[in-house]
Coordinates of C-alpha atoms in Angstrom, one line a residue:
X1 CA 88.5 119.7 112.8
X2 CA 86.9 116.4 111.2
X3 CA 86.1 118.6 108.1
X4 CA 89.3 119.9 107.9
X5 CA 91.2 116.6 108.3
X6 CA 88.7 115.1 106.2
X7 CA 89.6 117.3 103.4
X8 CA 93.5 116.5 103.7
X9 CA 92.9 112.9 103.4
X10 CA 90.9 113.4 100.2
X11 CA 94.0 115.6 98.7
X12 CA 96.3 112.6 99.9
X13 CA 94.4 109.9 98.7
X14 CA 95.6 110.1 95.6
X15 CA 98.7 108.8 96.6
X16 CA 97.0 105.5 97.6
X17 CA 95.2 105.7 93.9
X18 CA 98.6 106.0 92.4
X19 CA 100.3 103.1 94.3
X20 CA 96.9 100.5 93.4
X21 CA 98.3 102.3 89.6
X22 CA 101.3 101.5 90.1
X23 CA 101.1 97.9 90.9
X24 CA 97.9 97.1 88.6
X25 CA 98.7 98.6 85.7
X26 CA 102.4 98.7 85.0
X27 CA 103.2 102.3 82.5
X28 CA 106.2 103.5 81.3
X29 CA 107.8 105.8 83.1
X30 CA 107.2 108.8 80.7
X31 CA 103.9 108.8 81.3
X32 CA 104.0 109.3 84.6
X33 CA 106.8 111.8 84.5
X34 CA 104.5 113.9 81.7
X35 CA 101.8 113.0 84.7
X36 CA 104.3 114.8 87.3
X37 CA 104.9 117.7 84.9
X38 CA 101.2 118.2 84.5
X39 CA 101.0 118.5 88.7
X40 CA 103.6 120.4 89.0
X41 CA 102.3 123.4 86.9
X42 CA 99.1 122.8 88.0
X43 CA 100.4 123.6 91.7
X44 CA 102.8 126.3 90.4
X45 CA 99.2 127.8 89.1
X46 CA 97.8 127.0 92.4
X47 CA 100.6 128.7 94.5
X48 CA 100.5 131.7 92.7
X49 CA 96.7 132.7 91.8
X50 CA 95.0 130.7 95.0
X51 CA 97.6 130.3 98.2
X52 CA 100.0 133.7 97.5
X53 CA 97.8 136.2 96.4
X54 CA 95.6 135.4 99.2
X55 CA 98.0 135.2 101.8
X56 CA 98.9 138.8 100.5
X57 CA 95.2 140.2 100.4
X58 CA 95.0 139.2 104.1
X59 CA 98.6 139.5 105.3
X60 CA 100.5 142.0 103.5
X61 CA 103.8 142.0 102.4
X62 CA 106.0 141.5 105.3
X63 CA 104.0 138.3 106.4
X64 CA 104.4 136.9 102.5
X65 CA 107.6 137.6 102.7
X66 CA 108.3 136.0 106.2
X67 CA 106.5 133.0 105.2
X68 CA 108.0 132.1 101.5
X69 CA 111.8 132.7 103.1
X70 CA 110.9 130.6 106.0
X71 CA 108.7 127.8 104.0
X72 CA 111.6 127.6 101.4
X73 CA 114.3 127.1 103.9
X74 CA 112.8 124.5 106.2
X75 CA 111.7 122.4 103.1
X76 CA 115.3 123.0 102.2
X77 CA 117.1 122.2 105.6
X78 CA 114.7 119.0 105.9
X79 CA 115.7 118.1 102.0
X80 CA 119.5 118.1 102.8
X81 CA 118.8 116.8 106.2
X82 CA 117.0 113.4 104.7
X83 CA 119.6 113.5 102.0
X84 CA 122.1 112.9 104.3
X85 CA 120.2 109.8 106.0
X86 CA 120.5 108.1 102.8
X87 CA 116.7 109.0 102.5
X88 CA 115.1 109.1 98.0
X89 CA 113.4 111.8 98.0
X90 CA 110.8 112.7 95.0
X91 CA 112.9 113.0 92.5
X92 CA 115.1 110.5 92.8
X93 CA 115.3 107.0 91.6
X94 CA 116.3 104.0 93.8
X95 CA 120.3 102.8 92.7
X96 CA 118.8 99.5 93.1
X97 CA 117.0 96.8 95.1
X98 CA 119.8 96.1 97.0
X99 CA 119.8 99.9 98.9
X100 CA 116.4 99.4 100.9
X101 CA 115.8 103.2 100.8
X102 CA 111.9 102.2 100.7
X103 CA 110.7 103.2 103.9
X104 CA 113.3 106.6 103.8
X105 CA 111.0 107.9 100.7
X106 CA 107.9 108.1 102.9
X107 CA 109.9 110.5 105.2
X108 CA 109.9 112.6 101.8
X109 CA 106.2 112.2 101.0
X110 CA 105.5 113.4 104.7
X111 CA 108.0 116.8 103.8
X112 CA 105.8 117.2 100.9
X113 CA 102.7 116.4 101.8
X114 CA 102.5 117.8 105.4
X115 CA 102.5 121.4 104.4
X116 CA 100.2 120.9 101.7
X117 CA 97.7 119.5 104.4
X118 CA 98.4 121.9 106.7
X119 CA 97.0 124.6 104.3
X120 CA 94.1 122.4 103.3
X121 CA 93.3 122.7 107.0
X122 CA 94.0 125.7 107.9
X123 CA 92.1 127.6 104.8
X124 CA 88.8 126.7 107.0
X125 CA 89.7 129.0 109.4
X126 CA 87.1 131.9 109.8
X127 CA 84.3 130.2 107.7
X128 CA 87.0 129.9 104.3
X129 CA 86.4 127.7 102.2
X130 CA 88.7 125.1 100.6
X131 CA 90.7 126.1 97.5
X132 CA 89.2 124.1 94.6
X133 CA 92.7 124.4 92.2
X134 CA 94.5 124.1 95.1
X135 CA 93.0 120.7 96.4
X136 CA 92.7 119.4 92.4
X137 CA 96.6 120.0 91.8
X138 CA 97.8 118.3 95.2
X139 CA 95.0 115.7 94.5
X140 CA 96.9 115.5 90.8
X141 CA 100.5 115.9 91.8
X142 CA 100.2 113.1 94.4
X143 CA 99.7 110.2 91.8
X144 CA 102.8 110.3 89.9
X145 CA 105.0 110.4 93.3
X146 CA 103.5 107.8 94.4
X147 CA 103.2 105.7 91.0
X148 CA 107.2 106.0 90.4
X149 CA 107.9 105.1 94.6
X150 CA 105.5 102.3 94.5
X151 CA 107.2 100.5 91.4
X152 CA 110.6 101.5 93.4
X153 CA 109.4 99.7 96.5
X154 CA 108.1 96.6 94.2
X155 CA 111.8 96.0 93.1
X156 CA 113.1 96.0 96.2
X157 CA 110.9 93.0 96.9
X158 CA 108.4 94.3 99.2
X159 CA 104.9 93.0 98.9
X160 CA 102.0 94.6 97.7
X161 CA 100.5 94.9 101.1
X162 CA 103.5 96.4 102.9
X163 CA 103.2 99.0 100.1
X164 CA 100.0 99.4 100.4
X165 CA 99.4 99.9 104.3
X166 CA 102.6 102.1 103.8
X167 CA 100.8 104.5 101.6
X168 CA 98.0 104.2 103.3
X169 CA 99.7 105.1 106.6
X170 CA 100.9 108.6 104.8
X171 CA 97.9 109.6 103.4
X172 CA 96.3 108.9 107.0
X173 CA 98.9 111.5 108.2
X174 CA 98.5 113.9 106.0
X175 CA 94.8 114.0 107.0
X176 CA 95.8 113.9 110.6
X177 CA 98.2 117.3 109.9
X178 CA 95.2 119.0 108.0
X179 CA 92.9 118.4 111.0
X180 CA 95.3 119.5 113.6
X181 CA 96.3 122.5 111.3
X182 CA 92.1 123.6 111.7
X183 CA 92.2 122.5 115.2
X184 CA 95.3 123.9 116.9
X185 CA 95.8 127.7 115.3
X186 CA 91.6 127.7 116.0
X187 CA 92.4 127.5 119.3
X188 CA 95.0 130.0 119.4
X189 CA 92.7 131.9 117.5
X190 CA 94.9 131.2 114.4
X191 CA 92.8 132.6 111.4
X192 CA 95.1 135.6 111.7
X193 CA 98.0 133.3 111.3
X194 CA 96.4 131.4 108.1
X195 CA 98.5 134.3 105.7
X196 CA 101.7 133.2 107.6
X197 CA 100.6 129.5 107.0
X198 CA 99.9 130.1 103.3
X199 CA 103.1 132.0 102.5
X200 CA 105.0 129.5 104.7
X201 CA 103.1 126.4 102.4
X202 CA 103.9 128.1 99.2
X203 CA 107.8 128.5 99.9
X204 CA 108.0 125.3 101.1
X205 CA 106.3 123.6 98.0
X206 CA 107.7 125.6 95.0
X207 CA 111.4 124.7 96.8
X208 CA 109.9 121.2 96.4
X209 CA 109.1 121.6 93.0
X210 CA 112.1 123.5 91.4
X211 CA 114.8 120.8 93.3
X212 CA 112.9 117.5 93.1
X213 CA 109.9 117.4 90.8
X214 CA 110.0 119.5 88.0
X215 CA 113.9 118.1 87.8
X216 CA 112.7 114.3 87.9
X217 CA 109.5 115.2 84.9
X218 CA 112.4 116.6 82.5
X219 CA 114.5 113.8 82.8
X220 CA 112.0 111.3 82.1
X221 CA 109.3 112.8 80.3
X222 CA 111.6 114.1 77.3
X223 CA 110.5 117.2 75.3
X224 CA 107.4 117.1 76.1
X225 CA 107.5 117.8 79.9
X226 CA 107.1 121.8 79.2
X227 CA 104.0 121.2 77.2
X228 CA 102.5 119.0 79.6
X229 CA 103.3 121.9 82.8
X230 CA 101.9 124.6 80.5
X231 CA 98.7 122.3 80.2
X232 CA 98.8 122.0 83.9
X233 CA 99.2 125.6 84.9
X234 CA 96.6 126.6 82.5
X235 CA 94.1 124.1 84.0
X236 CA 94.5 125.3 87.1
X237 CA 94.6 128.8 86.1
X238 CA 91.4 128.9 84.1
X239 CA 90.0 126.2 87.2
X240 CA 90.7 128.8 89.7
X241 CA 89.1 131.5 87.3
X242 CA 85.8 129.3 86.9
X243 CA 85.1 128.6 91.0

């Protein structure tokens, strides 16, 4: 359970890397959003070649099936559900300093960040080993969401420590969700369930990707946001070919 949760907080501390980013080293935007469209074919790469095809190898194609519908709609029904709270999810800028959505956009890094943990967790069961691509392209797509929410927060006028322990505070939860992912389904002798979990994962982070993400790259990045998410998937791609 410690290795597992240990592994999650290494895949979400990139989001405390991207905030110190953030705040140290100021960078305009279209870096980061070519950053983001690097992740995000990097984890369509990921979903695909490491998390999917698994899932079917071990669970066939009623369980994929199952789990992408299900993952999808819950990321979905969460997504409207934090919309309607006034919550800025990834993907969306702040209006202004003035709307003091801060603390609402960490209820969107946990939607996003949960499930990847989860995964990272739960791939331990039955002696299975972590996902190198898979880690590498949360581990990438983390920095840029929290680069763009950091400098969000800043303008609001919250300090650097209150960002800081915030971030910190997520990524500790996201480790916390990868352990109890190991520790709980091994209890209920879950490694039969890790296909379900997969598929459930994958549905649940490419909805995340095609509404809020990939959305948020083109519109800053410019022209160059479908190069950069070719680069990403191919990394990935060839990553997952080489381990």
């Amino acid at each position: 359970m410690l290795a597992a949760g240990g592994w999650g907080l290494l895949g979400a501390s990139s989001l405390v890397l991207g905030a110190v980013g953030a705040l140290a080293f100021p960078v305009r935007r279209r870096w980061v959003a070519l950053l983001m469209a690097f992740g995000a074919g990097a984890l369509i790469s990921a979903l695909a070649f490491d998390l999917t095809e698994e899932a079917f190898s071990h669970g066939g194609t009623a369980t994929v099936a199952l789990g992408l519908a299900l993952g999808a709609l819950t990321f979905f029904g969460g997504d409207q559900l934090l919309a309607r709270r006034g919550a800025a999810r990834r993907g969306d800028e702040m209006a202004s300093a003035a709307t003091g959505n801060g603390p609402a956009i960490v209820l969107g890094a946990l939607l996003d960040g949960i499930p990847e943990s989860v995964v990272l967790g739960s791939t331990l069961l039955g002696g299975a080993g972590i996902g190198v691509p898979f880690l590498a392209a949360v581990f990438i797509s983390n920095v840029p969401e929290s680069w763009s929410a950091a400098v969000d927060l800043r303008h609001e006028g919250h300090s650097v420590r209150w960002i800081m322990g915030l971030w910190v505070v997520v990524a500790a939860v996201s480790g916390l969700a990868a352990g109890l992912g190991y520790g709980i389904l091994g209890q209920m002798g879950g490694s039969a369930l890790v296909p379900f979990i997969q598929s459930f994962a994958a549905g649940a982070i490419l909805t995340m990707l095609a509404d809020t993400m990939i959305p948020e790259a083109f519109d800053e990045g410019g022209n160059l946001t479908g190069l950069a998410t070719v680069l990403g998937f191919a990394a990935a791609f060839f990553l997952s070919r080489a381990s």
